[in-house]
PDB file of C-alpha atoms and ligand atoms in Angstrom:
ATOM      1  CA  UNK A   1       0.066   0.035   0.205  1.00 94.00           C
ATOM      2  CA  UNK A   2       1.610   3.156  -0.528  1.00 97.00           C
ATOM      3  CA  UNK A   3       1.146   6.211   1.940  1.00 97.00           C
ATOM      4  CA  UNK A   4      -2.319   7.548   0.449  1.00 97.00           C
ATOM      5  CA  UNK A   5      -3.884   4.071   0.606  1.00 97.00           C
ATOM      6  CA  UNK A   6      -3.327   4.389   3.823  1.00 98.00           C
ATOM      7  CA  UNK A   7      -5.240   7.474   4.983  1.00 96.00           C
ATOM      8  CA  UNK A   8      -8.470   6.827   6.101  1.00 97.00           C
ATOM      9  CA  UNK A   9     -11.339   9.628   5.944  1.00 96.00           C
ATOM     10  CA  UNK A  10     -10.398  10.878  10.334  1.00 96.00           C
ATOM     11  CA  UNK A  11      -7.918  13.206  10.488  1.00 95.00           C
ATOM     12  CA  UNK A  12      -5.737  13.159  13.286  1.00 97.00           C
ATOM     13  CA  UNK A  13      -7.323  14.616  16.885  1.00 96.00           C
ATOM     14  CA  UNK A  14      -4.284  14.118  18.535  1.00 98.00           C
ATOM     15  CA  UNK A  15      -3.136  17.380  19.872  1.00 98.00           C
ATOM     16  CA  UNK A  16      -0.662  19.057  18.163  1.00 98.00           C
ATOM     17  CA  UNK A  17       1.952  18.204  19.159  1.00 98.00           C
ATOM     18  CA  UNK A  18       1.659  14.977  20.661  1.00 98.00           C
ATOM     19  CA  UNK A  19       4.276  12.231  20.241  1.00 98.00           C
ATOM     20  CA  UNK A  20       1.729   9.809  18.800  1.00 98.00           C
ATOM     21  CA  UNK A  21       1.668  11.759  15.412  1.00 98.00           C
ATOM     22  CA  UNK A  22       5.610  10.945  14.789  1.00 98.00           C
ATOM     23  CA  UNK A  23       4.605   7.261  15.920  1.00 98.00           C
ATOM     24  CA  UNK A  24       1.651   7.526  13.462  1.00 98.00           C
ATOM     25  CA  UNK A  25       3.570   8.550  10.592  1.00 98.00           C
ATOM     26  CA  UNK A  26       6.406   6.115  11.410  1.00 98.00           C
ATOM     27  CA  UNK A  27       4.449   3.562  12.008  1.00 98.00           C
ATOM     28  CA  UNK A  28       2.297   4.223   8.069  1.00 98.00           C
ATOM     29  CA  UNK A  29       6.227   4.199   6.971  1.00 98.00           C
ATOM     30  CA  UNK A  30       7.375   0.889   7.911  1.00 98.00           C
ATOM     31  CA  UNK A  31       4.054  -0.252   6.640  1.00 98.00           C
ATOM     32  CA  UNK A  32       5.069   0.633   2.845  1.00 98.00           C
ATOM     33  CA  UNK A  33       8.630   0.151   3.561  1.00 98.00           C
ATOM     34  CA  UNK A  34       7.882  -4.131   4.318  1.00 98.00           C
ATOM     35  CA  UNK A  35       4.062  -4.180   1.880  1.00 98.00           C
ATOM     36  CA  UNK A  36       1.917  -4.425   5.412  1.00 98.00           C
ATOM     37  CA  UNK A  37      -1.118  -4.368   3.896  1.00 97.00           C
ATOM     38  CA  UNK A  38      -5.018  -6.722   4.874  1.00 96.00           C
ATOM     39  CA  UNK A  39      -3.818 -10.295   3.164  1.00 96.00           C
ATOM     40  CA  UNK A  40      -1.409  -9.918   5.914  1.00 98.00           C
ATOM     41  CA  UNK A  41      -1.228  -7.545   8.998  1.00 98.00           C
ATOM     42  CA  UNK A  42      -3.112  -6.634  11.822  1.00 98.00           C
ATOM     43  CA  UNK A  43      -3.714  -3.994  14.550  1.00 98.00           C
ATOM     44  CA  UNK A  44      -5.246  -4.442  17.806  1.00 98.00           C
ATOM     45  CA  UNK A  45      -4.409  -1.194  20.235  1.00 98.00           C
ATOM     46  CA  UNK A  46      -6.444  -0.654  23.461  1.00 96.00           C
ATOM     47  CA  UNK A  47      -8.366   2.539  25.292  1.00 97.00           C
ATOM     48  CA  UNK A  48      -6.591   5.816  25.182  1.00 98.00           C
ATOM     49  CA  UNK A  49      -5.096   8.256  23.092  1.00 98.00           C
ATOM     50  CA  UNK A  50      -2.470   6.159  21.536  1.00 98.00           C
ATOM     51  CA  UNK A  51      -5.583   3.659  20.657  1.00 98.00           C
ATOM     52  CA  UNK A  52      -6.879   5.865  18.050  1.00 98.00           C
ATOM     53  CA  UNK A  53      -4.234   5.628  15.962  1.00 98.00           C
ATOM     54  CA  UNK A  54      -7.124   2.577  14.572  1.00 98.00           C
ATOM     55  CA  UNK A  55      -8.976   5.459  13.065  1.00 98.00           C
ATOM     56  CA  UNK A  56      -5.786   6.630  11.260  1.00 98.00           C
ATOM     57  CA  UNK A  57      -4.275   3.577   9.640  1.00 98.00           C
ATOM     58  CA  UNK A  58      -6.446   2.021   6.787  1.00 98.00           C
ATOM     59  CA  UNK A  59      -5.763  -1.291   8.664  1.00 98.00           C
ATOM     60  CA  UNK A  60      -7.734  -3.777   9.318  1.00 97.00           C
ATOM     61  CA  UNK A  61      -7.565  -3.730  13.904  1.00 98.00           C
ATOM     62  CA  UNK A  62      -9.562  -3.945  16.512  1.00 97.00           C
ATOM     63  CA  UNK A  63      -9.722  -2.458  19.352  1.00 96.00           C
ATOM     64  CA  UNK A  64      -9.922  -4.075  22.335  1.00 93.00           C
ATOM     65  CA  UNK A  65     -10.841  -2.872  26.258  1.00 96.00           C
ATOM     66  CA  UNK A  66      -8.529  -0.695  28.209  1.00 97.00           C
ATOM     67  CA  UNK A  67      -5.863  -3.707  28.847  1.00 97.00           C
ATOM     68  CA  UNK A  68      -6.963  -5.579  26.718  1.00 98.00           C
ATOM     69  CA  UNK A  69      -4.991  -5.462  22.851  1.00 98.00           C
ATOM     70  CA  UNK A  70      -1.925  -7.880  24.418  1.00 98.00           C
ATOM     71  CA  UNK A  71      -4.279 -11.148  25.066  1.00 98.00           C
ATOM     72  CA  UNK A  72      -6.086 -10.288  21.305  1.00 98.00           C
ATOM     73  CA  UNK A  73      -2.849 -10.308  19.331  1.00 98.00           C
ATOM     74  CA  UNK A  74      -2.653 -12.771  21.147  1.00 98.00           C
ATOM     75  CA  UNK A  75      -5.853 -14.723  20.229  1.00 97.00           C
ATOM     76  CA  UNK A  76      -5.105 -13.519  16.092  1.00 97.00           C
ATOM     77  CA  UNK A  77      -1.229 -14.024  15.606  1.00 98.00           C
ATOM     78  CA  UNK A  78      -2.391 -17.420  16.979  1.00 97.00           C
ATOM     79  CA  UNK A  79      -5.344 -18.034  14.861  1.00 97.00           C
ATOM     80  CA  UNK A  80      -3.976 -17.178  12.056  1.00 97.00           C
ATOM     81  CA  UNK A  81       0.134 -17.353  12.422  1.00 97.00           C
ATOM     82  CA  UNK A  82       0.979 -15.930   9.123  1.00 96.00           C
ATOM     83  CA  UNK A  83      -0.410 -12.154   9.782  1.00 98.00           C
ATOM     84  CA  UNK A  84       2.445  -9.120  10.862  1.00 98.00           C
ATOM     85  CA  UNK A  85       0.566  -8.811  14.418  1.00 98.00           C
ATOM     86  CA  UNK A  86       1.352  -5.448  16.360  1.00 98.00           C
ATOM     87  CA  UNK A  87      -0.026  -4.247  19.496  1.00 98.00           C
ATOM     88  CA  UNK A  88      -0.838  -0.299  20.264  1.00 98.00           C
ATOM     89  CA  UNK A  89      -0.928  -0.071  23.960  1.00 98.00           C
ATOM     90  CA  UNK A  90       0.050   2.605  26.535  1.00 98.00           C
ATOM     91  CA  UNK A  91       1.913   3.170  29.518  1.00 98.00           C
ATOM     92  CA  UNK A  92      -1.226   2.754  31.654  1.00 98.00           C
ATOM     93  CA  UNK A  93      -3.472   0.302  29.367  1.00 98.00           C
ATOM     94  CA  UNK A  94       0.104  -1.860  29.362  1.00 98.00           C
ATOM     95  CA  UNK A  95       1.310  -1.593  32.529  1.00 98.00           C
ATOM     96  CA  UNK A  96      -1.719  -1.329  34.975  1.00 98.00           C
ATOM     97  CA  UNK A  97      -4.639  -2.565  34.309  1.00 97.00           C
ATOM     98  CA  UNK A  98      -3.287  -5.827  31.273  1.00 98.00           C
ATOM     99  CA  UNK A  99       0.475  -5.709  33.236  1.00 98.00           C
ATOM    100  CA  UNK A 100      -0.844  -8.755  33.704  1.00 98.00           C
ATOM    101  CA  UNK A 101      -1.891  -9.970  30.248  1.00 98.00           C
ATOM    102  CA  UNK A 102       1.850  -8.164  29.625  1.00 98.00           C
ATOM    103  CA  UNK A 103       3.734 -10.169  31.503  1.00 98.00           C
ATOM    104  CA  UNK A 104       2.661 -14.268  30.732  1.00 98.00           C
ATOM    105  CA  UNK A 105       2.835 -13.111  26.098  1.00 98.00           C
ATOM    106  CA  UNK A 106       6.355 -12.133  27.348  1.00 98.00           C
ATOM    107  CA  UNK A 107       6.882 -15.235  29.528  1.00 98.00           C
ATOM    108  CA  UNK A 108       5.455 -17.514  26.456  1.00 98.00           C
ATOM    109  CA  UNK A 109       6.873 -15.542  23.845  1.00 98.00           C
ATOM    110  CA  UNK A 110       4.051 -14.817  21.420  1.00 98.00           C
ATOM    111  CA  UNK A 111       4.885 -13.752  17.509  1.00 98.00           C
ATOM    112  CA  UNK A 112       3.423 -10.022  18.425  1.00 98.00           C
ATOM    113  CA  UNK A 113       5.305  -6.774  18.504  1.00 98.00           C
ATOM    114  CA  UNK A 114       4.322  -3.979  21.719  1.00 98.00           C
ATOM    115  CA  UNK A 115       4.128  -0.923  20.367  1.00 98.00           C
ATOM    116  CA  UNK A 116       4.321   1.166  24.220  1.00 98.00           C
ATOM    117  CA  UNK A 117       3.342   4.873  23.538  1.00 98.00           C
ATOM    118  CA  UNK A 118       4.624   5.476  27.024  1.00 98.00           C
ATOM    119  CA  UNK A 119       4.410   9.264  28.080  1.00 98.00           C
ATOM    120  CA  UNK A 120       4.081   8.149  31.827  1.00 98.00           C
ATOM    121  CA  UNK A 121       0.649   9.143  32.631  1.00 98.00           C
ATOM    122  CA  UNK A 122      -3.509   8.325  31.410  1.00 98.00           C
ATOM    123  CA  UNK A 123      -3.702  10.665  28.889  1.00 98.00           C
ATOM    124  CA  UNK A 124      -7.628  10.233  27.516  1.00 98.00           C
ATOM    125  CA  UNK A 125      -8.938  10.481  30.739  1.00 98.00           C
ATOM    126  CA  UNK A 126      -6.939  13.693  31.350  1.00 97.00           C
ATOM    127  CA  UNK A 127      -3.632  13.112  33.137  1.00 97.00           C
ATOM    128  CA  UNK A 128      -3.889  10.852  35.943  1.00 98.00           C
ATOM    129  CA  UNK A 129      -1.108   8.942  37.719  1.00 98.00           C
ATOM    130  CA  UNK A 130      -0.437   5.214  35.827  1.00 98.00           C
ATOM    131  CA  UNK A 131       2.355   3.219  36.763  1.00 98.00           C
ATOM    132  CA  UNK A 132       5.658   4.543  34.838  1.00 98.00           C
ATOM    133  CA  UNK A 133       4.665   7.950  36.377  1.00 98.00           C
ATOM    134  CA  UNK A 134       7.672   8.945  37.906  1.00 96.00           C
ATOM    135  CA  UNK A 135       7.641   9.168  42.181  1.00 97.00           C
ATOM    136  CA  UNK A 136       6.991  12.299  43.341  1.00 97.00           C
ATOM    137  CA  UNK A 137       5.245  13.473  39.828  1.00 97.00           C
ATOM    138  CA  UNK A 138       3.121  15.884  40.849  1.00 96.00           C
ATOM    139  CA  UNK A 139      -0.475  14.616  38.925  1.00 96.00           C
ATOM    140  CA  UNK A 140      -4.027  15.468  38.393  1.00 94.00           C
ATOM    141  CA  UNK A 141      -4.222  11.913  40.824  1.00 97.00           C
ATOM    142  CA  UNK A 142      -1.316  12.632  42.807  1.00 97.00           C
ATOM    143  CA  UNK A 143      -1.765  16.650  43.355  1.00 97.00           C
ATOM    144  CA  UNK A 144       0.914  16.256  46.473  1.00 97.00           C
ATOM    145  CA  UNK A 145       3.291  14.165  43.944  1.00 97.00           C
ATOM    146  CA  UNK A 146       3.059  11.061  43.011  1.00 98.00           C
ATOM    147  CA  UNK A 147       4.426   8.739  46.079  1.00 98.00           C
ATOM    148  CA  UNK A 148       4.654   5.422  44.178  1.00 98.00           C
ATOM    149  CA  UNK A 149       7.976   4.033  42.206  1.00 97.00           C
ATOM    150  CA  UNK A 150       7.282   3.620  38.726  1.00 97.00           C
ATOM    151  CA  UNK A 151       7.653   0.475  36.527  1.00 97.00           C
ATOM    152  CA  UNK A 152      10.571   0.696  34.691  1.00 98.00           C
ATOM    153  CA  UNK A 153       8.361  -1.276  31.587  1.00 98.00           C
ATOM    154  CA  UNK A 154      12.131  -2.454  29.878  1.00 98.00           C
ATOM    155  CA  UNK A 155      13.047  -4.722  32.999  1.00 98.00           C
ATOM    156  CA  UNK A 156       9.634  -5.983  33.597  1.00 98.00           C
ATOM    157  CA  UNK A 157       9.619  -7.426  29.836  1.00 98.00           C
ATOM    158  CA  UNK A 158      12.768  -8.049  29.855  1.00 98.00           C
ATOM    159  CA  UNK A 159      12.239 -10.225  32.937  1.00 98.00           C
ATOM    160  CA  UNK A 160       8.347 -11.560  31.443  1.00 98.00           C
ATOM    161  CA  UNK A 161      11.110 -13.389  28.939  1.00 98.00           C
ATOM    162  CA  UNK A 162      10.732 -10.617  25.935  1.00 98.00           C
ATOM    163  CA  UNK A 163      12.883 -12.219  23.898  1.00 98.00           C
ATOM    164  CA  UNK A 164      12.931  -8.305  21.983  1.00 98.00           C
ATOM    165  CA  UNK A 165      13.078  -5.164  23.709  1.00 98.00           C
ATOM    166  CA  UNK A 166      14.599  -1.697  22.966  1.00 98.00           C
ATOM    167  CA  UNK A 167      13.548   2.247  23.441  1.00 98.00           C
ATOM    168  CA  UNK A 168      13.524   5.156  21.658  1.00 98.00           C
ATOM    169  CA  UNK A 169      12.386   8.737  21.404  1.00 98.00           C
ATOM    170  CA  UNK A 170       8.856   9.618  18.722  1.00 98.00           C
ATOM    171  CA  UNK A 171      10.253  12.072  17.739  1.00 98.00           C
ATOM    172  CA  UNK A 172      13.671  10.368  15.934  1.00 98.00           C
ATOM    173  CA  UNK A 173      11.583   9.276  13.199  1.00 97.00           C
ATOM    174  CA  UNK A 174      14.124   7.033  11.147  1.00 98.00           C
ATOM    175  CA  UNK A 175      14.727   5.080  14.322  1.00 98.00           C
ATOM    176  CA  UNK A 176      11.099   4.337  15.017  1.00 98.00           C
ATOM    177  CA  UNK A 177      10.726   3.254  11.225  1.00 98.00           C
ATOM    178  CA  UNK A 178      14.242   0.641  11.317  1.00 98.00           C
ATOM    179  CA  UNK A 179      12.666  -0.266  14.881  1.00 98.00           C
ATOM    180  CA  UNK A 180       9.235  -1.232  14.151  1.00 98.00           C
ATOM    181  CA  UNK A 181      10.503  -2.807  11.395  1.00 98.00           C
ATOM    182  CA  UNK A 182      13.201  -5.172  13.187  1.00 98.00           C
ATOM    183  CA  UNK A 183      10.407  -5.795  16.294  1.00 98.00           C
ATOM    184  CA  UNK A 184       7.816  -7.228  13.614  1.00 98.00           C
ATOM    185  CA  UNK A 185      10.981  -9.377  12.320  1.00 98.00           C
ATOM    186  CA  UNK A 186      12.422 -10.533  14.738  1.00 98.00           C
ATOM    187  CA  UNK A 187      10.444 -13.939  16.106  1.00 97.00           C
ATOM    188  CA  UNK A 188       9.915 -13.410  19.579  1.00 98.00           C
ATOM    189  CA  UNK A 189       7.306 -11.426  21.863  1.00 98.00           C
ATOM    190  CA  UNK A 190       8.845  -7.861  20.577  1.00 98.00           C
ATOM    191  CA  UNK A 191       8.385  -4.298  22.383  1.00 98.00           C
ATOM    192  CA  UNK A 192       9.755  -1.564  22.213  1.00 98.00           C
ATOM    193  CA  UNK A 193       9.181   1.441  24.690  1.00 98.00           C
ATOM    194  CA  UNK A 194       7.905   4.485  22.742  1.00 98.00           C
ATOM    195  CA  UNK A 195       9.139   7.370  24.589  1.00 98.00           C
ATOM    196  CA  UNK A 196       6.276   9.420  23.350  1.00 98.00           C
ATOM    197  CA  UNK A 197       5.646  13.146  24.942  1.00 98.00           C
ATOM    198  CA  UNK A 198       1.893  14.083  26.335  1.00 98.00           C
ATOM    199  CA  UNK A 199       2.263  17.742  24.821  1.00 98.00           C
ATOM    200  CA  UNK A 200      -0.699  18.736  26.543  1.00 98.00           C
ATOM    201  CA  UNK A 201      -0.343  16.812  30.648  1.00 98.00           C
ATOM    202  CA  UNK A 202       3.324  16.416  31.209  1.00 98.00           C
ATOM    203  CA  UNK A 203       4.826  18.483  31.759  1.00 97.00           C
ATOM    204  CA  UNK A 204       8.602  16.735  32.635  1.00 96.00           C
ATOM    205  CA  UNK A 205       8.522  14.012  30.200  1.00 97.00           C
ATOM    206  CA  UNK A 206       8.369  16.554  27.243  1.00 98.00           C
ATOM    207  CA  UNK A 207      10.393  15.948  23.616  1.00 98.00           C
ATOM    208  CA  UNK A 208      13.380  19.548  25.597  1.00 98.00           C
ATOM    209  CA  UNK A 209      14.078  16.832  27.870  1.00 98.00           C
ATOM    210  CA  UNK A 210      14.032  13.855  26.422  1.00 98.00           C
ATOM    211  CA  UNK A 211      17.076  15.446  23.153  1.00 98.00           C
ATOM    212  CA  UNK A 212      18.658  17.056  26.048  1.00 97.00           C
ATOM    213  CA  UNK A 213      19.008  13.019  28.150  1.00 98.00           C
ATOM    214  CA  UNK A 214      18.793  10.252  25.297  1.00 98.00           C
ATOM    215  CA  UNK A 215      21.526   8.733  24.159  1.00 98.00           C
ATOM    216  CA  UNK A 216      22.085   6.334  22.290  1.00 98.00           C
ATOM    217  CA  UNK A 217      23.229   2.233  22.819  1.00 98.00           C
ATOM    218  CA  UNK A 218      26.469   2.504  21.000  1.00 95.00           C
ATOM    219  CA  UNK A 219      28.439  -0.765  19.157  1.00 95.00           C
ATOM    220  CA  UNK A 220      30.139  -2.044  22.378  1.00 96.00           C
ATOM    221  CA  UNK A 221      26.796  -2.567  23.991  1.00 98.00           C
ATOM    222  CA  UNK A 222      26.076  -6.632  24.126  1.00 97.00           C
ATOM    223  CA  UNK A 223      22.013  -6.532  23.464  1.00 98.00           C
ATOM    224  CA  UNK A 224      22.908 -10.938  23.693  1.00 98.00           C
ATOM    225  CA  UNK A 225      23.931 -10.408  28.226  1.00 98.00           C
ATOM    226  CA  UNK A 226      20.300 -10.162  29.699  1.00 98.00           C
ATOM    227  CA  UNK A 227      21.510  -9.235  33.434  1.00 98.00           C
ATOM    228  CA  UNK A 228      23.100  -6.224  31.205  1.00 97.00           C
ATOM    229  CA  UNK A 229      20.144  -5.747  29.308  1.00 98.00           C
ATOM    230  CA  UNK A 230      18.242  -5.762  32.596  1.00 98.00           C
ATOM    231  CA  UNK A 231      20.695  -3.331  34.771  1.00 97.00           C
ATOM    232  CA  UNK A 232      20.863  -0.715  31.718  1.00 97.00           C
ATOM    233  CA  UNK A 233      16.850  -0.851  31.248  1.00 98.00           C
ATOM    234  CA  UNK A 234      16.807   0.717  35.452  1.00 97.00           C
ATOM    235  CA  UNK A 235      19.054   3.610  33.865  1.00 97.00           C
ATOM    236  CA  UNK A 236      16.212   6.886  33.821  1.00 95.00           C
ATOM    237  CA  UNK A 237      17.585  10.031  34.636  1.00 90.00           C
ATOM    238  CA  UNK A 238      19.329  13.725  33.148  1.00 90.00           C
ATOM    239  CA  UNK A 239      21.731  13.047  30.939  1.00 89.00           C
ATOM    240  CA  UNK A 240      20.895   8.799  31.148  1.00 95.00           C
ATOM    241  CA  UNK A 241      18.177   7.681  28.885  1.00 98.00           C
ATOM    242  CA  UNK A 242      19.274   4.972  27.356  1.00 98.00           C
ATOM    243  CA  UNK A 243      17.722   4.456  23.857  1.00 98.00           C
ATOM    244  CA  UNK A 244      18.146   1.405  21.263  1.00 98.00           C
ATOM    245  CA  UNK A 245      17.442  -2.102  22.092  1.00 98.00           C
ATOM    246  CA  UNK A 246      18.317  -3.630  24.751  1.00 98.00           C
ATOM    247  CA  UNK A 247      18.251  -6.778  24.708  1.00 98.00           C
ATOM    248  CA  UNK A 248      17.297  -9.946  21.335  1.00 98.00           C
ATOM    249  CA  UNK A 249      17.348 -13.034  22.064  1.00 98.00           C
ATOM    250  CA  UNK A 250      16.531 -16.027  19.367  1.00 98.00           C
ATOM    251  CA  UNK A 251      14.407 -18.903  20.549  1.00 96.00           C
ATOM    252  CA  UNK A 252      11.553 -20.640  19.043  1.00 97.00           C
ATOM    253  CA  UNK A 253       8.412 -18.177  20.143  1.00 98.00           C
ATOM    254  CA  UNK A 254       5.278 -19.497  20.850  1.00 97.00           C
ATOM    255  CA  UNK A 255       4.108 -20.818  17.609  1.00 96.00           C
ATOM    256  CA  UNK A 256       6.839 -22.027  16.764  1.00 95.00           C
ATOM    257  CA  UNK A 257       6.011 -24.429  19.177  1.00 95.00           C
ATOM    258  CA  UNK A 258       2.509 -25.752  17.927  1.00 95.00           C
ATOM    259  CA  UNK A 259       3.305 -27.942  15.541  1.00 95.00           C
ATOM    260  CA  UNK A 260      -0.666 -28.493  14.860  1.00 93.00           C
ATOM    261  CA  UNK A 261       0.339 -24.263  13.216  1.00 95.00           C
ATOM    262  CA  UNK A 262       3.167 -24.705  11.199  1.00 92.00           C
ATOM    263  CA  UNK A 263       2.299 -26.179   8.198  1.00 93.00           C
ATOM    264  CA  UNK A 264      -1.028 -24.216   7.295  1.00 95.00           C
ATOM    265  CA  UNK A 265      -2.489 -21.021   9.911  1.00 96.00           C
ATOM    266  CA  UNK A 266      -6.052 -22.483  12.648  1.00 95.00           C
ATOM    267  CA  UNK A 267      -8.056 -20.246  10.270  1.00 95.00           C
ATOM    268  CA  UNK A 268      -7.300 -22.353   6.943  1.00 95.00           C
ATOM    269  CA  UNK A 269      -7.701 -25.727   8.360  1.00 94.00           C
ATOM    270  CA  UNK A 270     -11.196 -27.607   7.953  1.00 87.00           C
ATOM    271  CA  UNK A 271     -12.882 -27.976  11.610  1.00 80.00           C
ATOM    272  CA  UNK A 272     -12.703 -31.501  12.169  1.00 76.00           C
ATOM    273  CA  UNK A 273     -16.597 -32.589  12.934  1.00 75.00           C
ATOM    274  CA  UNK A 274     -15.871 -35.817  14.009  1.00 76.00           C
ATOM    275  CA  UNK A 275     -13.781 -36.000  16.438  1.00 77.00           C
ATOM    276  CA  UNK A 276     -15.567 -32.524  18.163  1.00 80.00           C
ATOM    277  CA  UNK A 277     -18.829 -34.372  17.662  1.00 83.00           C
ATOM    278  CA  UNK A 278     -17.184 -37.237  19.633  1.00 84.00           C
ATOM    279  CA  UNK A 279     -16.365 -34.844  21.994  1.00 84.00           C
ATOM    280  CA  UNK A 280     -20.021 -33.310  22.607  1.00 85.00           C
ATOM    281  CA  UNK A 281     -20.900 -36.997  22.302  1.00 87.00           C
ATOM    282  CA  UNK A 282     -18.921 -38.023  26.314  1.00 87.00           C
ATOM    283  CA  UNK A 283     -20.678 -34.573  27.667  1.00 89.00           C
ATOM    284  CA  UNK A 284     -24.449 -34.983  26.189  1.00 84.00           C
TER     285      UNK A 284
HETATM  286  C1  TPP B 301     -10.763  -1.148  32.552  1.00 96.94           C
HETATM  287  C2  TPP B 301     -11.040  -0.058  32.596  1.00 96.94           C
HETATM  288  N1  TPP B 301     -10.610   1.084  33.887  1.00 96.94           N
HETATM  289  C3  TPP B 301     -10.774   2.541  32.990  1.00 96.94           C
HETATM  290  C4  TPP B 301     -10.783   3.540  32.282  1.00 96.94           C
HETATM  291  C5  TPP B 301     -10.822   5.188  31.408  1.00 96.94           C
HETATM  292  N2  TPP B 301     -10.075   5.036  31.096  1.00 96.94           N
HETATM  293  C6  TPP B 301     -10.121   5.089  29.390  1.00 96.94           C
HETATM  294  S1  TPP B 301      -8.917   5.221  28.824  1.00 96.94           S
HETATM  295  C7  TPP B 301      -7.927   5.973  30.102  1.00 96.94           C
HETATM  296  C8  TPP B 301      -5.832   6.255  30.250  1.00 96.94           C
HETATM  297  C9  TPP B 301      -5.499   5.132  29.395  1.00 96.94           C
HETATM  298  O1  TPP B 301      -3.880   5.655  29.648  1.00 96.94           O
HETATM  299  P1  TPP B 301      -2.838   4.858  28.774  1.00 96.94           P
HETATM  300  O2  TPP B 301      -2.902   3.800  28.460  1.00 96.94           O
HETATM  301  O3  TPP B 301      -1.788   5.799  29.445  1.00 96.94           O
HETATM  302  O4  TPP B 301      -2.991   6.026  27.161  1.00 96.94           O
HETATM  303  P2  TPP B 301      -3.341   7.089  27.167  1.00 96.94           P
HETATM  304  O5  TPP B 301      -4.088   7.919  26.884  1.00 96.94           O
HETATM  305  O6  TPP B 301      -1.877   7.793  27.677  1.00 96.94           O
HETATM  306  O7  TPP B 301      -2.332   6.829  25.325  1.00 96.94           O
HETATM  307  C10 TPP B 301      -8.558   5.215  31.226  1.00 96.94           C
HETATM  308  C11 TPP B 301      -8.316   5.623  32.881  1.00 96.94           C
HETATM  309  C12 TPP B 301     -11.517   2.509  31.214  1.00 96.94           C
HETATM  310  N3  TPP B 301     -11.967   2.795  30.205  1.00 96.94           N
HETATM  311  N4  TPP B 301     -11.189   0.890  31.371  1.00 96.94           N
HETATM  312  S1  SF4 B 302      -3.763  14.570  26.011  1.00 96.94           S
HETATM  313 FE1  SF4 B 302      -1.293  14.075  25.195  1.00 96.94          FE
HETATM  314  S2  SF4 B 302      -1.243  11.673  24.352  1.00 96.94           S
HETATM  315 FE2  SF4 B 302      -3.800  12.973  24.509  1.00 96.94          FE
HETATM  316  S3  SF4 B 302      -3.455  12.933  22.398  1.00 96.94           S
HETATM  317 FE3  SF4 B 302      -2.793  15.003  23.889  1.00 96.94          FE
HETATM  318  S4  SF4 B 302      -0.580  15.219  23.922  1.00 96.94           S
HETATM  319 FE4  SF4 B 302      -1.378  13.279  22.835  1.00 96.94          FE
END
């Protein structure tokens, strides 16, 4: 599909300057480069500003309940393992309401790509604290400062078993496009933590803050070293926001382990009615 063909009749309604615009553009660039279309790709999202992306990309998509994008994406992949499956999730959506799903999909190494639109708060509902909000940060729901420690999403992903774990700033469109493509090519659970400024509600994680404090993991960094990757995943502060691929491991995905779908995807298989009838008989 061309960029024009990926266009829907809807005009994006994100606030001017929102990092979601960059994610939208980078995703479409990746789709054009890789030939993603409605025969080979499906998108899922949770609920939030991030989830609106489905309205602006003309690809088959499903908006799950808040926090439930990942189980829908995993089910899609099991039903049709030929598809490129992307889950667009928010930090509240993925780490709060859907935290349990994130952990177990990573542990099972489902072959899907999770694009975490990380604006470090609940944006659609007007700026409340999420599990990614820093300790002490004042938000609508914590006017005296967030009393809780944040979750470090990449550390959680690595510890849970994700096999491709990366971070990128939404404004770095070439890198974001490249990583989306690489994450999709990876055979297993891939997570990209996308630093996505919410210009309306987050006055700390701004474009300027990311530009001033991020640095790229260099050639001497070994993404195969899990312990070092975990250490890196906890690094976040002044002049200390690493971006790049933190961890990469080659191993069979959950779908690779099912011989029943290795030759023909489930959707293309005839249901075995005889065996089902026998099964039902047992319980009638
Ligand atoms: C189970 C459930 N809890 C709460 C809500 C209300 N709700 C809708 S969107 C949202 C915030 C979304 O925040 P996040 O996932 O971080 O996405 P963002 O808007 O920041 O992109 C909340 C709390 C809901 N729809 N369902
Ligand atoms: S509220 Fe924040 S995340 Fe939502 S569209 Fe506006 S800037 Fe973007």
